[in-house]
mmCIF file of C-alpha atoms in Angstrom:
data_model
loop_
_atom_site.group_PDB
_atom_site.id
_atom_site.type_symbol
_atom_site.label_atom_id
_atom_site.label_comp_id
_atom_site.label_asym_id
_atom_site.label_seq_id
_atom_site.Cartn_x
_atom_site.Cartn_y
_atom_site.Cartn_z
ATOM 1 C CA MET U 1 66.055 64.238 173.413
ATOM 2 C CA THR U 2 66.684 62.195 170.271
ATOM 3 C CA PRO U 3 67.118 63.835 166.831
ATOM 4 C CA TYR U 4 64.745 62.878 164.006
ATOM 5 C CA ALA U 5 63.816 64.136 160.551
ATOM 6 C CA VAL U 6 60.546 64.002 158.644
ATOM 7 C CA LEU U 7 59.480 65.001 155.126
ATOM 8 C CA LEU U 8 55.845 65.821 154.419
ATOM 9 C CA THR U 9 53.658 67.136 151.628
ATOM 10 C CA ALA U 10 50.910 69.604 152.480
ATOM 11 C CA SER U 11 48.552 72.069 150.834
ATOM 12 C CA ASP U 12 50.138 75.374 149.919
ATOM 13 C CA ARG U 13 47.898 77.735 151.868
ATOM 14 C CA PRO U 14 48.098 80.301 154.681
ATOM 15 C CA GLY U 15 48.292 78.830 158.182
ATOM 16 C CA MET U 16 49.678 75.449 157.156
ATOM 17 C CA LEU U 17 53.092 75.997 158.718
ATOM 18 C CA PHE U 18 51.430 77.171 161.935
ATOM 19 C CA ALA U 19 49.284 74.034 162.068
ATOM 20 C CA LEU U 20 52.344 71.817 161.626
ATOM 21 C CA THR U 21 54.567 73.569 164.141
ATOM 22 C CA LYS U 22 51.695 73.477 166.644
ATOM 23 C CA VAL U 23 51.933 69.668 166.564
ATOM 24 C CA PHE U 24 55.607 69.804 167.513
ATOM 25 C CA ALA U 25 54.895 72.283 170.309
ATOM 26 C CA GLU U 26 52.134 70.110 171.755
ATOM 27 C CA HIS U 27 54.608 67.242 172.120
ATOM 28 C CA ALA U 28 57.435 69.450 173.470
ATOM 29 C CA ALA U 29 59.482 68.701 170.351
ATOM 30 C CA ASN U 30 62.257 71.153 169.531
ATOM 31 C CA ILE U 31 62.418 72.035 165.813
ATOM 32 C CA THR U 32 66.062 72.502 164.814
ATOM 33 C CA TYR U 33 65.752 73.011 161.041
ATOM 34 C CA VAL U 34 63.027 73.636 158.443
ATOM 35 C CA ASP U 35 63.249 73.552 154.638
ATOM 36 C CA ILE U 36 60.296 74.415 152.378
ATOM 37 C CA HIS U 37 59.925 73.723 148.650
ATOM 38 C CA GLY U 38 56.750 75.039 147.053
ATOM 39 C CA GLY U 39 54.979 73.498 144.068
ATOM 40 C CA ASP U 40 51.687 73.640 142.176
ATOM 41 C CA GLY U 41 49.208 73.773 145.031
ATOM 42 C CA ALA U 42 51.346 71.546 147.289
ATOM 43 C CA THR U 43 54.469 72.116 149.349
ATOM 44 C CA ASP U 44 57.184 69.733 150.502
ATOM 45 C CA ILE U 45 58.293 70.632 154.028
ATOM 46 C CA TYR U 46 61.285 69.043 155.729
ATOM 47 C CA PHE U 47 61.680 69.218 159.512
ATOM 48 C CA GLU U 48 64.574 68.236 161.729
ATOM 49 C CA PHE U 49 63.558 68.044 165.381
ATOM 50 C CA ARG U 50 64.454 66.632 168.764
ATOM 51 C CA VAL U 51 61.953 64.916 171.027
ATOM 52 C CA ASP U 52 61.932 62.561 173.999
ATOM 53 C CA ASP U 53 62.201 58.852 173.247
ATOM 54 C CA GLY U 54 58.840 57.214 172.600
ATOM 55 C CA VAL U 55 57.136 60.413 171.464
ATOM 56 C CA ARG U 56 58.195 60.364 167.795
ATOM 57 C CA ASP U 57 55.374 58.050 166.678
ATOM 58 C CA ARG U 58 52.751 60.314 168.247
ATOM 59 C CA VAL U 59 54.258 63.348 166.543
ATOM 60 C CA ILE U 60 54.108 61.656 163.143
ATOM 61 C CA ALA U 61 50.563 60.419 163.727
ATOM 62 C CA ASP U 62 49.379 63.924 164.639
ATOM 63 C CA LEU U 63 51.164 65.426 161.619
ATOM 64 C CA ARG U 64 49.290 62.996 159.362
ATOM 65 C CA ALA U 65 46.020 64.099 160.991
ATOM 66 C CA VAL U 66 46.537 67.786 160.118
ATOM 67 C CA ASP U 67 44.033 68.962 157.503
ATOM 68 C CA GLY U 68 45.809 69.400 154.169
ATOM 69 C CA VAL U 69 48.683 66.982 154.829
ATOM 70 C CA THR U 70 48.825 64.239 152.180
ATOM 71 C CA ARG U 71 52.121 62.506 152.986
ATOM 72 C CA VAL U 72 54.429 62.113 155.988
ATOM 73 C CA GLU U 73 57.550 59.954 155.971
ATOM 74 C CA ASP U 74 60.654 59.431 158.070
ATOM 75 C CA THR U 75 63.880 60.441 156.375
ATOM 76 C CA PRO U 76 67.574 60.554 157.311
ATOM 77 C CA SER U 77 68.623 64.022 158.448
ATOM 78 C CA PHE U 78 70.856 66.227 156.308
ATOM 79 C CA SER U 79 73.581 65.874 158.927
ATOM 80 C CA LYS U 80 73.588 62.095 158.472
ATOM 81 C CA ILE U 81 73.629 62.331 154.676
ATOM 82 C CA TYR U 82 75.790 65.372 153.971
ATOM 83 C CA GLY U 83 77.380 65.958 157.371
ATOM 84 C CA LYS U 84 79.616 68.947 157.976
ATOM 85 C CA ARG U 85 80.017 71.541 155.248
ATOM 86 C CA ILE U 86 83.063 73.464 154.109
ATOM 87 C CA VAL U 87 82.438 76.534 151.949
ATOM 88 C CA ILE U 88 85.097 77.864 149.566
ATOM 89 C CA MET U 89 84.625 81.285 147.967
ATOM 90 C CA GLY U 90 86.691 83.747 145.981
ATOM 91 C CA GLY U 91 88.426 83.739 142.602
ATOM 92 C CA GLY U 92 87.485 80.880 140.304
ATOM 93 C CA ALA U 93 91.005 79.497 139.709
ATOM 94 C CA GLN U 94 91.943 79.593 143.393
ATOM 95 C CA VAL U 95 88.569 78.187 144.472
ATOM 96 C CA GLY U 96 89.031 75.277 142.078
ATOM 97 C CA GLN U 97 92.469 74.431 143.447
ATOM 98 C CA VAL U 98 91.303 74.597 147.074
ATOM 99 C CA ALA U 99 88.401 72.331 146.136
ATOM 100 C CA VAL U 100 90.817 69.776 144.654
ATOM 101 C CA GLY U 101 92.577 69.453 148.004
ATOM 102 C CA ALA U 102 89.374 69.538 150.043
ATOM 103 C CA VAL U 103 87.497 66.936 147.994
ATOM 104 C CA SER U 104 90.491 64.569 147.926
ATOM 105 C CA GLU U 105 90.944 64.824 151.693
ATOM 106 C CA ALA U 106 87.205 64.586 152.392
ATOM 107 C CA ASP U 107 87.059 61.360 150.395
ATOM 108 C CA ARG U 108 89.743 59.862 152.612
ATOM 109 C CA HIS U 109 87.824 60.711 155.796
ATOM 110 C CA ASN U 110 84.365 59.877 154.420
ATOM 111 C CA ILE U 111 85.532 56.361 153.631
ATOM 112 C CA ARG U 112 86.294 56.052 157.345
ATOM 113 C CA GLY U 113 82.768 57.057 158.369
ATOM 114 C CA GLU U 114 82.817 60.859 158.220
ATOM 115 C CA ARG U 115 80.322 62.931 156.248
ATOM 116 C CA ILE U 116 82.017 66.074 154.952
ATOM 117 C CA SER U 117 80.690 67.993 151.929
ATOM 118 C CA VAL U 118 82.416 70.801 150.030
ATOM 119 C CA ASP U 119 80.570 73.798 148.539
ATOM 120 C CA THR U 120 82.157 76.355 146.201
ATOM 121 C CA ILE U 121 81.130 79.755 144.883
ATOM 122 C CA PRO U 122 83.400 81.883 142.633
ATOM 123 C CA LEU U 123 82.818 85.548 143.467
ATOM 124 C CA VAL U 124 84.496 88.871 142.745
ATOM 125 C CA GLY U 125 83.990 92.287 144.287
ATOM 126 C CA GLU U 126 84.292 93.517 147.849
ATOM 127 C CA GLN U 127 80.591 93.920 148.562
ATOM 128 C CA ALA U 128 79.584 90.612 146.971
ATOM 129 C CA LEU U 129 82.223 88.712 148.928
ATOM 130 C CA ALA U 130 81.473 90.504 152.211
ATOM 131 C CA ALA U 131 77.761 89.715 151.867
ATOM 132 C CA ALA U 132 78.532 86.079 151.069
ATOM 133 C CA VAL U 133 80.840 85.752 154.071
ATOM 134 C CA ARG U 134 78.185 87.145 156.416
ATOM 135 C CA ALA U 135 75.564 84.826 154.918
ATOM 136 C CA VAL U 136 77.638 81.697 155.541
ATOM 137 C CA VAL U 137 76.646 81.558 159.208
ATOM 138 C CA ARG U 138 72.986 81.370 158.131
ATOM 139 C CA LEU U 139 73.620 78.174 156.190
ATOM 140 C CA PRO U 140 73.080 74.878 158.033
ATOM 141 C CA ARG U 141 75.967 72.622 159.030
ATOM 142 C CA VAL U 142 78.781 74.944 157.841
ATOM 143 C CA LYS U 143 81.857 74.436 160.030
ATOM 144 C CA LEU U 144 84.586 76.249 158.123
ATOM 145 C CA LEU U 145 85.040 78.887 155.402
ATOM 146 C CA VAL U 146 87.996 79.110 153.033
ATOM 147 C CA LEU U 147 88.655 82.425 151.300
ATOM 148 C CA ALA U 148 90.613 81.888 148.098
ATOM 149 C CA GLY U 149 91.755 84.824 146.011
ATOM 150 C CA SER U 150 94.548 87.255 145.187
ATOM 151 C CA LEU U 151 93.277 90.374 146.956
ATOM 152 C CA MET U 152 90.693 90.695 149.727
ATOM 153 C CA GLY U 153 90.287 93.351 152.360
ATOM 154 C CA GLY U 154 88.081 96.199 153.544
ATOM 155 C CA ASP U 155 84.539 95.124 154.365
ATOM 156 C CA ILE U 156 85.450 91.481 153.677
ATOM 157 C CA SER U 157 87.844 91.591 156.632
ATOM 158 C CA LYS U 158 85.114 93.027 158.842
ATOM 159 C CA ALA U 159 82.784 90.247 157.709
ATOM 160 C CA VAL U 160 85.439 87.628 158.551
ATOM 161 C CA GLU U 161 85.818 89.034 162.063
ATOM 162 C CA GLU U 162 82.037 88.950 162.529
ATOM 163 C CA VAL U 163 81.586 85.315 161.498
ATOM 164 C CA ARG U 164 84.568 84.242 163.590
ATOM 165 C CA GLN U 165 82.842 85.785 166.619
ATOM 166 C CA ASN U 166 79.909 83.478 165.818
ATOM 167 C CA GLY U 167 82.174 80.441 166.050
ATOM 168 C CA LEU U 168 82.969 79.885 162.366
ATOM 169 C CA TYR U 169 86.583 79.037 161.500
ATOM 170 C CA VAL U 170 88.112 80.873 158.523
ATOM 171 C CA ILE U 171 91.158 79.829 156.497
ATOM 172 C CA SER U 172 92.605 82.310 154.019
ATOM 173 C CA LEU U 173 95.054 81.875 151.191
ATOM 174 C CA ASN U 174 98.168 84.013 151.504
ATOM 175 C CA MET U 175 97.043 87.032 149.470
ATOM 176 C CA ALA U 176 97.264 90.814 149.312
ATOM 177 C CA GLY U 177 94.898 92.758 151.557
ATOM 178 C CA SER U 178 93.832 92.540 155.192
ATOM 179 C CA VAL U 179 91.807 89.292 155.094
ATOM 180 C CA PRO U 180 94.822 87.087 155.953
ATOM 181 C CA ASP U 181 95.313 89.104 159.163
ATOM 182 C CA ALA U 182 91.654 88.559 160.116
ATOM 183 C CA ALA U 183 91.548 84.811 159.389
ATOM 184 C CA ASP U 184 92.277 81.969 161.805
ATOM 185 C CA LEU U 185 94.940 80.430 159.570
ATOM 186 C CA VAL U 186 96.795 81.465 156.407
ATOM 187 C CA VAL U 187 98.006 78.863 153.911
ATOM 188 C CA SER U 188 99.957 79.711 150.749
ATOM 189 C CA ASP U 189 99.287 76.576 148.725
ATOM 190 C CA PRO U 190 95.598 76.315 147.716
ATOM 191 C CA ILE U 191 95.552 72.511 147.584
ATOM 192 C CA GLN U 192 97.096 72.335 151.050
ATOM 193 C CA ALA U 193 94.525 74.874 152.267
ATOM 194 C CA GLY U 194 91.745 72.533 151.154
ATOM 195 C CA VAL U 195 93.399 69.568 152.840
ATOM 196 C CA MET U 196 93.863 71.449 156.112
ATOM 197 C CA ALA U 197 90.260 72.719 156.018
ATOM 198 C CA VAL U 198 88.941 69.158 155.967
ATOM 199 C CA MET U 199 91.405 68.009 158.621
ATOM 200 C CA ALA U 200 90.247 70.869 160.848
ATOM 201 C CA VAL U 201 86.614 69.685 160.895
ATOM 202 C CA ALA U 202 87.077 65.909 160.656
ATOM 203 C CA ASP U 203 86.634 63.866 163.815
ATOM 204 C CA THR U 204 88.856 61.222 162.229
ATOM 205 C CA ALA U 205 91.808 63.654 162.032
ATOM 206 C CA THR U 206 94.147 64.830 164.781
ATOM 207 C CA PHE U 207 94.647 68.349 163.380
ATOM 208 C CA ASP U 208 93.631 71.055 165.857
ATOM 209 C CA LEU U 209 92.974 74.400 164.172
ATOM 210 C CA VAL U 210 92.809 76.212 167.511
ATOM 211 C CA ARG U 211 96.476 75.374 168.125
ATOM 212 C CA GLN U 212 97.354 76.739 164.653
ATOM 213 C CA GLN U 213 95.498 80.036 164.931
ATOM 214 C CA LYS U 214 97.182 83.085 163.406
ATOM 215 C CA ARG U 215 99.968 81.001 161.853
ATOM 216 C CA ARG U 216 101.040 81.206 158.221
ATOM 217 C CA TYR U 217 102.131 78.270 156.117
#
């Protein structure tokens, strides 16, 4: 099955999403991602889906035929445009320094054909950080989380263990608290942590995070 993406505008009314997803089901297309942005009486809906070769045109034609749909167009998928995501969260100063290293390294790999984007969110407080860590796995395309701060532990450590069980890699700055013990890798220098985060997810790098697990630098 080949991946595709489509952006459409439809009436904002009950049952519209059902009518659209029914089209995909009728063509045995597998929807992999949906994003909805509501407006004044109309809604923009973005679908990423996989379908057998030669079926895409029929899917688009049937979407256009749905009552209430006013526009349907092909679009590059988010993975092609933004690629893999790295999320950095924690104290503002530390987050900023990790981002410096991550953005600089991502630029080097993106020039060579990668697509790596860097997201940041300065946060304080155990419960706010723990909730944000758990929510990361619900975001699309996130491959790695960097926790940057001076003190993190308690429920944040539990959240780190949970997301790691879901396949997300976690890099932690060398800080007080139990989070460094729960993370995959601990790095003291924030700029180097950002660089290593990008190297860990880049196909154009030879850095293997699995071989570095539970080490401290």
